[in-house]
Tab-separated table of C-alpha atoms in Angstrom:
chain	number	residue	atom	x	y	z
V	14	MET	CA	66.086	42.423	8.243
V	15	SER	CA	65.360	45.377	5.703
V	16	TRP	CA	63.150	48.032	5.715
V	17	PHE	CA	61.860	46.393	2.520
V	18	SER	CA	62.087	43.262	2.321
V	19	LEU	CA	59.053	41.171	2.981
V	20	GLN	CA	58.409	38.064	4.693
V	21	LYS	CA	57.073	35.445	2.278
V	22	GLU	CA	54.211	34.663	4.107
V	23	LYS	CA	52.912	38.153	4.378
V	24	ARG	CA	53.322	38.449	-0.118
V	25	LEU	CA	49.249	38.929	-1.573
V	26	SER	CA	48.636	36.264	-3.925
V	27	SER	CA	48.216	36.657	-7.418
V	28	LEU	CA	44.097	36.603	-6.738
V	29	ALA	CA	44.936	39.177	-4.089
V	30	VAL	CA	46.658	41.439	-6.191
V	31	THR	CA	43.819	41.099	-9.146
V	32	THR	CA	40.769	42.050	-6.464
V	33	LEU	CA	43.201	44.985	-5.791
V	34	MET	CA	43.186	46.212	-9.489
V	35	ASN	CA	39.766	46.239	-10.532
V	36	HIS	CA	39.029	47.486	-6.846
V	37	THR	CA	41.345	50.717	-7.763
V	38	ILE	CA	39.426	50.790	-11.056
V	39	PHE	CA	35.866	51.110	-9.698
V	40	HIS	CA	37.124	53.627	-6.928
V	41	PHE	CA	38.743	55.419	-9.298
V	42	GLY	CA	35.029	55.629	-11.113
V	43	ASN	CA	34.154	56.783	-7.557
V	44	SER	CA	36.942	59.999	-7.108
V	45	LEU	CA	35.691	61.076	-10.732
V	46	SER	CA	31.879	61.224	-9.576
V	47	LEU	CA	31.300	60.909	-6.137
V	48	ILE	CA	32.214	63.779	-4.712
V	49	PHE	CA	30.570	66.216	-7.551
V	50	LEU	CA	27.813	64.365	-7.720
V	51	ASN	CA	26.458	65.929	-4.433
V	52	LEU	CA	27.882	69.816	-5.937
V	53	TYR	CA	25.852	68.546	-8.554
V	54	LEU	CA	22.615	68.027	-6.644
V	55	TRP	CA	23.695	71.401	-4.756
V	56	ARG	CA	24.503	73.584	-7.851
V	57	LEU	CA	20.579	72.351	-9.315
V	58	THR	CA	18.579	73.179	-5.922
V	59	ASN	CA	21.242	74.786	-3.739
V	60	ASP	CA	19.277	72.877	-0.739
V	61	LEU	CA	21.120	71.121	2.073
V	62	TRP	CA	18.466	69.014	2.922
V	63	ILE	CA	18.172	67.665	-0.232
V	64	ASN	CA	21.566	66.928	-0.406
V	65	GLY	CA	21.451	65.051	3.257
V	66	LEU	CA	17.730	63.545	2.273
V	67	PHE	CA	19.623	62.183	-0.902
V	68	ASN	CA	22.398	60.660	1.184
V	69	LEU	CA	20.471	59.730	4.234
V	70	ILE	CA	18.216	57.494	1.472
V	71	ALA	CA	20.772	56.193	0.244
V	72	ILE	CA	22.644	54.885	2.981
V	73	LEU	CA	19.206	53.656	4.717
V	74	THR	CA	18.668	51.616	1.661
V	75	GLN	CA	22.566	50.097	1.586
V	76	ALA	CA	21.904	49.441	4.765
V	77	LEU	CA	18.856	47.092	4.072
V	78	MET	CA	20.050	45.856	1.228
V	79	THR	CA	22.529	44.611	2.521
V	80	LEU	CA	20.628	42.848	5.924
V	81	SER	CA	18.514	40.921	3.202
V	82	ILE	CA	20.605	40.026	0.419
V	83	GLY	CA	23.303	38.219	2.817
V	84	LYS	CA	21.374	35.321	2.926
V	85	VAL	CA	21.881	34.969	-1.059
V	86	ALA	CA	25.749	36.167	-0.804
V	87	LYS	CA	26.071	33.225	1.652
V	88	GLN	CA	23.759	30.492	-0.386
V	89	LYS	CA	25.073	31.016	-3.937
V	90	ASP	CA	27.878	33.292	-4.829
V	91	ARG	CA	29.483	37.001	-3.817
V	92	LEU	CA	31.613	37.395	-7.320
V	93	THR	CA	28.125	37.561	-8.703
V	94	ILE	CA	26.691	39.534	-5.417
V	95	TYR	CA	30.062	41.728	-6.535
V	96	ARG	CA	29.716	42.252	-10.411
V	97	TYR	CA	25.900	43.018	-9.716
V	98	GLY	CA	27.299	45.287	-7.436
V	99	ILE	CA	29.436	47.588	-10.319
V	100	LEU	CA	26.702	47.013	-12.913
V	101	LEU	CA	23.776	48.259	-10.849
V	102	THR	CA	26.682	51.715	-10.003
V	103	ALA	CA	27.612	51.926	-14.043
V	104	LEU	CA	23.689	52.036	-14.365
V	105	PHE	CA	23.344	54.847	-12.205
V	106	TYR	CA	25.612	57.173	-13.880
V	107	PHE	CA	23.761	56.193	-16.826
V	108	ALA	CA	20.521	57.000	-15.656
V	109	ILE	CA	22.175	60.546	-14.658
V	110	LEU	CA	23.226	60.989	-18.351
V	111	LEU	CA	19.692	60.486	-19.519
V	112	THR	CA	18.041	62.130	-17.085
V	113	GLN	CA	20.194	65.301	-16.354
V	114	GLU	CA	18.656	67.699	-14.500
V	115	HIS	CA	15.409	66.091	-14.107
V	116	ILE	CA	17.190	64.279	-11.145
V	117	VAL	CA	15.683	66.681	-9.094
V	118	GLU	CA	12.333	65.509	-9.504
V	119	PHE	CA	13.459	61.371	-8.880
V	120	PHE	CA	16.516	61.894	-6.315
V	121	TYR	CA	14.849	59.321	-3.826
V	122	LEU	CA	14.784	56.975	-6.438
V	123	PHE	CA	18.445	57.195	-7.913
V	124	ALA	CA	19.344	57.410	-4.008
V	125	ILE	CA	17.551	54.246	-3.470
V	126	LEU	CA	19.499	52.612	-6.913
V	127	ARG	CA	22.681	53.987	-5.500
V	128	GLY	CA	22.105	52.244	-1.747
V	129	ILE	CA	21.491	49.036	-3.992
V	130	ALA	CA	24.583	48.928	-5.868
V	131	GLN	CA	26.473	49.942	-3.022
V	132	SER	CA	25.388	47.123	-0.955
V	133	LEU	CA	26.029	44.841	-3.745
V	134	TYR	CA	29.348	45.587	-4.527
V	135	TRP	CA	30.979	46.364	-0.802
V	136	LEU	CA	29.075	43.287	0.903
V	137	GLY	CA	30.827	41.004	-2.412
V	138	TYR	CA	33.804	43.081	-2.159
V	139	PHE	CA	34.421	42.632	1.970
V	140	THR	CA	33.968	39.248	1.216
V	141	LEU	CA	36.633	38.344	-1.454
V	142	MET	CA	38.795	40.532	0.971
V	143	PHE	CA	38.517	38.159	3.311
V	144	GLU	CA	39.192	35.321	1.063
V	145	VAL	CA	41.767	36.653	-0.484
V	146	SER	CA	44.617	37.390	2.744
V	147	ASN	CA	44.890	35.656	5.810
V	148	ASP	CA	45.743	36.712	9.483
V	149	LEU	CA	49.402	37.220	8.078
V	150	ASN	CA	49.074	39.582	5.338
V	151	ARG	CA	45.788	40.752	5.981
V	152	HIS	CA	47.026	44.299	7.645
V	153	ARG	CA	49.355	44.190	4.757
V	154	TYR	CA	46.576	43.597	2.128
V	155	LEU	CA	44.356	46.473	4.038
V	156	GLY	CA	47.463	48.530	3.606
V	157	TRP	CA	47.209	48.887	-0.167
V	158	ASN	CA	44.040	48.261	-0.260
V	159	GLN	CA	44.272	51.992	1.333
V	160	ILE	CA	47.300	52.762	-0.621
V	161	THR	CA	45.630	51.811	-4.380
V	162	MET	CA	42.065	53.198	-3.699
V	163	GLY	CA	43.433	56.860	-2.189
V	164	SER	CA	45.805	57.159	-5.712
V	165	ALA	CA	43.088	56.100	-7.885
V	166	ASN	CA	41.571	59.218	-5.774
V	167	LEU	CA	44.458	61.436	-6.146
V	168	ILE	CA	43.610	61.478	-10.217
V	169	GLY	CA	40.031	61.388	-9.524
V	170	PRO	CA	38.595	64.831	-7.780
V	171	ALA	CA	41.681	66.733	-9.665
V	172	ALA	CA	40.808	65.755	-13.167
V	173	SER	CA	37.177	65.693	-12.826
V	174	GLY	CA	37.138	69.351	-11.019
V	175	ALA	CA	39.723	70.316	-13.920
V	176	ILE	CA	37.128	69.636	-16.788
V	177	ILE	CA	34.269	71.386	-15.267
V	178	SER	CA	36.178	74.464	-14.893
V	179	GLN	CA	36.919	74.543	-18.211
V	180	PHE	CA	32.606	74.385	-19.113
V	181	GLU	CA	29.908	76.863	-19.027
V	182	GLY	CA	26.961	75.496	-16.578
V	183	LEU	CA	26.493	71.575	-15.809
V	184	SER	CA	27.759	70.513	-18.770
V	185	GLY	CA	31.265	69.854	-17.124
V	186	TYR	CA	29.527	67.222	-14.489
V	187	LEU	CA	27.668	65.071	-17.535
V	188	ILE	CA	30.981	64.658	-19.027
V	189	VAL	CA	32.346	63.606	-15.464
V	190	PHE	CA	29.593	61.494	-14.841
V	191	ALA	CA	30.154	59.808	-18.527
V	192	MET	CA	33.509	59.442	-17.607
V	193	ALA	CA	32.014	57.115	-14.601
V	194	PHE	CA	30.196	55.477	-16.659
V	195	VAL	CA	32.919	53.844	-18.599
V	196	MET	CA	35.277	53.273	-15.304
V	197	PHE	CA	32.526	51.239	-14.055
V	198	THR	CA	31.962	49.615	-17.661
V	199	ILE	CA	35.477	48.003	-17.288
V	200	ALA	CA	35.046	46.864	-13.614
V	201	THR	CA	32.372	44.838	-14.852
V	202	PHE	CA	34.022	43.352	-16.982
V	203	GLY	CA	37.109	43.283	-15.206
V	204	SER	CA	35.233	41.155	-12.347
V	205	PHE	CA	35.333	38.604	-15.036
V	206	ARG	CA	39.196	37.658	-14.602
V	207	MET	CA	38.549	37.276	-10.598
V	208	LYS	CA	37.844	33.284	-10.081
V	209	ARG	CA	34.988	32.190	-8.326
V	210	MET	CA	35.169	31.234	-4.429
V	211	THR	CA	33.642	27.592	-3.910
V	212	THR	CA	32.797	26.340	-0.410
V	213	HIS	CA	31.377	23.948	1.315
V	214	HIS	CA	29.631	26.247	4.016
V	215	ARG	CA	26.451	27.498	2.673
V	216	GLU	CA	23.930	27.514	5.758
V	217	TYR	CA	23.016	31.198	6.982
V	218	TYR	CA	24.110	31.436	10.244
V	219	MET	CA	22.641	34.560	11.011
V	220	LYS	CA	19.940	33.074	13.631
V	221	TYR	CA	22.709	32.536	15.907
V	222	LEU	CA	23.853	35.505	16.778
V	223	PRO	CA	21.852	36.187	20.007
V	224	LEU	CA	24.253	32.778	21.066
V	225	ILE	CA	27.744	34.251	19.949
V	226	MET	CA	27.665	37.542	21.146
V	227	LYS	CA	26.854	35.283	24.466
V	228	ARG	CA	29.416	33.370	24.207
V	229	ALA	CA	31.935	35.991	22.591
V	230	PRO	CA	31.156	39.595	24.891
V	231	GLY	CA	33.714	40.942	23.222
V	232	PHE	CA	32.564	40.934	19.054
V	233	LYS	CA	29.596	42.151	20.591
V	234	ARG	CA	31.324	45.476	21.355
V	235	ALA	CA	33.499	44.988	18.164
V	236	LEU	CA	29.959	45.578	16.381
V	237	ILE	CA	29.064	48.585	18.448
V	238	GLY	CA	32.377	49.796	17.845
V	239	TRP	CA	31.004	50.289	13.641
V	240	PHE	CA	28.602	51.943	14.787
V	241	ILE	CA	30.357	54.841	16.197
V	242	ILE	CA	32.907	54.410	13.675
V	243	GLY	CA	29.545	55.006	11.430
V	244	PHE	CA	28.745	58.585	13.253
V	245	PRO	CA	30.841	61.076	11.299
V	246	GLN	CA	31.314	59.184	7.735
V	247	GLY	CA	27.853	59.631	6.995
V	248	ILE	CA	28.485	63.536	7.264
V	249	LEU	CA	31.614	63.369	5.968
V	250	MET	CA	30.896	62.094	2.781
V	251	TYR	CA	28.645	65.124	1.419
V	252	VAL	CA	29.027	68.334	3.877
V	253	PRO	CA	33.240	69.762	3.059
V	254	PRO	CA	32.236	69.413	-0.752
V	255	ILE	CA	29.706	71.500	-0.573
V	256	LEU	CA	31.562	74.004	2.430
V	257	LEU	CA	34.198	74.175	0.014
V	258	TYR	CA	32.357	75.066	-3.047
V	259	THR	CA	29.985	77.674	-0.932
V	260	ILE	CA	33.783	79.401	0.265
V	261	LEU	CA	35.889	78.625	-3.307
V	262	LEU	CA	33.042	79.116	-6.014
V	263	LYS	CA	35.563	76.711	-7.975
V	264	GLU	CA	35.126	73.292	-8.306
V	265	SER	CA	39.047	72.676	-9.746
V	266	THR	CA	39.856	74.169	-6.318
V	267	VAL	CA	37.645	71.865	-4.417
V	268	GLY	CA	39.043	69.163	-6.701
V	269	TYR	CA	42.391	70.069	-6.101
V	270	LEU	CA	42.178	70.059	-2.064
V	271	ASN	CA	40.557	66.792	-2.188
V	272	VAL	CA	43.901	65.186	-3.330
V	273	LEU	CA	46.321	66.973	-0.760
V	274	PHE	CA	43.845	65.335	1.503
V	275	LEU	CA	43.859	62.222	-0.114
V	276	PHE	CA	47.703	62.330	-0.534
V	277	ILE	CA	47.940	62.694	3.784
V	278	SER	CA	45.647	59.530	4.160
V	279	ILE	CA	48.273	57.416	1.179
V	280	LEU	CA	50.839	58.410	3.794
V	281	ALA	CA	49.564	57.516	6.807
V	282	SER	CA	48.347	54.438	4.935
V	283	TYR	CA	51.595	53.463	4.137
V	284	VAL	CA	53.486	53.594	7.609
V	285	ILE	CA	50.341	51.688	9.597
V	286	SER	CA	51.045	48.724	6.742
V	287	ARG	CA	53.873	48.687	8.014
V	288	ILE	CA	54.931	49.007	11.426
V	289	ALA	CA	51.168	48.190	12.844
V	290	ASP	CA	51.018	45.430	15.318
V	291	VAL	CA	47.878	44.131	16.036
V	292	SER	CA	48.078	43.988	19.696
V	293	LYS	CA	48.203	47.179	19.757
V	294	THR	CA	45.131	47.985	18.002
V	295	ARG	CA	43.358	49.877	21.338
V	296	SER	CA	46.435	51.939	21.012
V	297	TYR	CA	46.064	53.082	17.541
V	298	LEU	CA	42.268	53.839	17.635
V	299	THR	CA	43.165	56.161	21.207
V	300	VAL	CA	45.241	57.936	19.349
V	301	ALA	CA	42.771	58.055	16.162
V	302	ALA	CA	40.267	59.382	18.521
V	303	ILE	CA	41.921	62.200	19.897
V	304	GLY	CA	43.733	63.357	16.469
V	305	PHE	CA	39.907	63.656	15.499
V	306	ILE	CA	39.056	65.881	18.397
V	307	VAL	CA	42.356	68.178	17.683
V	308	SER	CA	41.611	68.787	14.233
V	309	VAL	CA	37.737	69.892	14.287
V	310	LEU	CA	38.931	72.373	17.098
V	311	VAL	CA	40.289	74.741	14.892
V	312	LEU	CA	36.834	74.766	13.808
V	313	PHE	CA	36.255	76.689	16.825
V	314	ILE	CA	38.274	79.281	15.781
V	315	ASP	CA	36.426	80.665	12.878
V	316	ILE	CA	35.764	78.470	9.633
V	317	THR	CA	37.307	79.444	7.020
V	318	ILE	CA	39.024	77.966	3.793
V	319	TRP	CA	42.670	77.710	6.079
V	320	THR	CA	40.726	76.081	9.545
V	321	PHE	CA	38.746	73.687	7.129
V	322	ILE	CA	41.481	72.837	5.229
V	323	VAL	CA	43.514	72.251	8.539
V	324	PHE	CA	40.599	70.218	9.917
V	325	MET	CA	40.628	68.156	6.997
V	326	ALA	CA	44.086	67.462	6.363
V	327	VAL	CA	44.595	66.844	10.263
V	328	SER	CA	41.571	64.591	10.006
V	329	ALA	CA	42.923	62.635	7.069
V	330	ILE	CA	45.879	61.621	8.788
V	331	PHE	CA	44.013	59.210	11.889
V	332	LYS	CA	41.225	58.304	9.505
V	333	PRO	CA	43.277	55.026	8.078
V	334	ILE	CA	44.853	54.741	11.137
V	335	GLN	CA	41.179	54.346	13.252
V	336	ALA	CA	39.671	51.948	9.894
V	337	ASN	CA	43.290	49.288	9.172
V	338	ALA	CA	43.089	49.064	12.993
V	339	TYR	CA	39.345	48.407	13.531
V	340	ALA	CA	39.094	46.484	10.012
V	341	ALA	CA	41.611	44.166	11.116
V	342	HIS	CA	40.689	44.283	14.628
V	343	TYR	CA	36.970	42.894	13.560
V	344	PHE	CA	38.489	40.341	11.070
V	345	GLN	CA	40.306	38.642	14.344
V	346	TRP	CA	37.084	37.646	16.110
V	347	LEU	CA	36.416	35.034	12.757
V	348	GLY	CA	39.187	32.936	14.339
V	349	VAL	CA	37.802	33.253	18.496
V	350	ILE	CA	33.732	33.358	17.625
V	351	PRO	CA	31.819	30.276	17.866
V	352	LEU	CA	31.408	29.012	13.675
V	353	LYS	CA	34.647	30.726	13.320
V	354	ASP	CA	35.276	31.250	9.056
V	355	HIS	CA	31.874	29.757	8.563
V	356	PHE	CA	30.196	33.315	9.931
V	357	ARG	CA	32.519	35.207	7.562
V	358	VAL	CA	29.216	36.395	5.380
V	359	GLU	CA	27.420	37.288	8.206
V	360	SER	CA	29.892	39.169	10.006
V	361	VAL	CA	30.458	41.523	7.055
V	362	VAL	CA	26.490	41.696	6.344
V	363	LEU	CA	27.420	42.659	10.353
V	364	ARG	CA	29.822	44.718	9.716
V	365	GLU	CA	28.261	46.840	6.936
V	366	ALA	CA	24.497	46.906	8.417
V	367	ILE	CA	25.546	48.915	10.838
V	368	THR	CA	28.478	50.861	9.773
V	369	ASN	CA	25.409	52.176	7.287
V	370	ALA	CA	23.056	52.749	10.393
V	371	GLY	CA	25.729	54.971	12.360
V	372	ARG	CA	26.271	56.946	8.634
V	373	GLY	CA	22.863	57.742	8.663
V	374	PHE	CA	22.628	58.429	12.441
V	375	GLY	CA	24.999	61.085	11.962
V	376	ILE	CA	23.631	62.834	9.175
V	377	ILE	CA	19.921	62.414	10.653
V	378	VAL	CA	22.233	64.642	13.615
V	379	PHE	CA	23.131	66.922	11.013
V	380	MET	CA	20.507	68.105	9.148
V	381	LEU	CA	18.784	68.044	12.719
V	382	PHE	CA	20.935	70.504	14.325
V	383	ALA	CA	22.963	72.004	11.178
V	384	LYS	CA	19.380	72.210	8.536
V	385	GLU	CA	22.390	74.940	6.908
V	386	LEU	CA	26.349	75.788	6.596
V	387	ASN	CA	25.899	77.679	9.724
V	388	THR	CA	29.146	78.080	11.083
V	389	ASP	CA	27.477	78.768	15.060
V	390	THR	CA	26.164	75.188	14.286
V	391	ILE	CA	29.119	72.760	12.363
V	392	PRO	CA	31.305	72.517	14.653
V	393	TRP	CA	29.782	71.799	17.561
V	394	VAL	CA	27.752	68.785	15.169
V	395	LEU	CA	31.596	67.475	13.887
V	396	ALA	CA	33.158	67.875	17.714
V	397	ALA	CA	30.123	65.792	19.273
V	398	VAL	CA	30.533	62.883	16.597
V	399	LEU	CA	34.062	62.991	16.510
V	400	GLY	CA	34.145	63.497	20.211
V	401	MET	CA	31.805	59.755	20.085
V	402	GLN	CA	34.922	57.896	18.794
V	403	LEU	CA	36.807	58.215	22.308
V	404	PHE	CA	34.432	55.539	22.812
V	405	VAL	CA	35.718	52.672	20.328
V	406	PRO	CA	38.941	52.143	21.820
V	407	ARG	CA	37.447	51.112	25.248
V	408	LEU	CA	35.292	49.108	23.627
V	409	ILE	CA	38.266	46.594	23.075
V	410	GLU	CA	39.258	44.945	26.997
V	411	GLU	CA	41.277	42.434	25.638
V	412	THR	CA	41.871	41.408	21.999
V	413	PRO	CA	40.603	38.208	20.044
V	414	THR	CA	43.892	36.709	19.433
V	415	LEU	CA	44.972	37.099	23.584
V	416	ILE	CA	41.762	35.216	24.490
V	417	SER	CA	42.609	32.609	21.527
V	418	ARG	CA	46.326	31.753	23.761
V	419	ARG	CA	44.558	32.291	26.417
V	420	ASN	CA	41.671	29.473	25.699
V	421	LYS	CA	44.237	27.353	24.438
V	422	HIS	CA	47.011	27.527	27.128
V	423	GLU	CA	43.648	26.264	29.794
V	424	ARG	CA	42.756	23.635	27.024
V	425	THR	CA	46.219	22.438	27.622
V	426	ARG	CA	46.589	22.981	31.010
V	427	TYR	CA	43.109	21.332	31.393
V	428	MET	CA	44.326	18.045	29.003
V	429	GLY	CA	47.250	17.806	31.354
V	430	THR	CA	45.725	17.541	34.545
V	431	SER	CA	43.392	14.903	33.417
V	432	GLU	CA	46.295	12.807	32.367
V	433	ARG	CA	48.029	13.405	35.301
V	434	LYS	CA	44.576	12.182	37.567
V	435	GLY	CA	44.579	9.462	34.657
V	436	ASP	CA	48.157	8.013	35.448
V	437	ALA	CA	47.321	8.209	39.189
V	438	GLU	CA	44.496	6.079	38.955
V	439	ASN	CA	46.079	3.379	36.971
V	440	THR	CA	49.203	3.492	39.620
């Protein structure tokens, strides 16, 4: 088979393509603004504590909101939740344009609004992502998801950095936030091109989670894995841009470097989407964990612009390997656990809430042990949270596919034994 040929069953549906396109627009708005939102707060306050607290409040709000809104998403409509998430994100940036530097006075309210908007969007999107793909093409969808997100993100940071550098003071930041507001508005209208997914299963089954974890211990371990994966994500979402800016003092260079890191992730995503095999999930996760540890070792030499670039570039290779492999592994569990696809929305709620709890834990650890941009403590904190990724592959003792095949084989063998026993009794 040719490298570029593709089996029919692995092709994406038109609805899947539409979902990816709208997600790309949403992420382009994020890429324009997210990195520089933390830099905006840093420029206004020069206080790492406020940046950390802003991200911590947003993440914990997102986790709590996801848990509380899950039942509504299951019983009403996931697409409506998804649309409200985009709309509130647009309103978030519109509010920044109105308050400007006064955002510092109300940063906790902005953090809460951002957490609510993110919870609605990601709960809706992750549910839709599962519904528009299947076990045969999900690795492909996840791969293209990373590629389209990365492609949008390649343009965003570079454009934003160049715009901000052209203006004195903080006016360039406000122009970028205005552009982000426009992109989220476009994504809101674009969501109306997506078809509503009807379902006959509206009961919310979260109350059965203890029983499910008892019947399928591997699913419990999969949930623990999301918590561990979240540890470094909380720190890396706001510390690297600030650290790069303090070294370079130029927003455009920060944007260009983020383009480099994202381009590396795109290449890694493309490779994993072409060669990925769900039976090798544990191997992928082990390689990713080792790669993360190797990446942080250079920071112990010294934190300079070059060592930090090496750290970010190497970790960018292994981030999509871990993310895609673990997401595909987690989705497989829906075909094995009791209730199966009927537990789909609940599984997304659990994933988002637990991952964000892990991100919050990572931020708390960083705030406790690295209150300032201290070059002595930062490598140790990063090494600790990245080293914990070695526990993730250990949580996977057996893939859901093998469990399903074994259970099917045991049922077949039992039925065959019963039939022979019946024939003997009839004789």
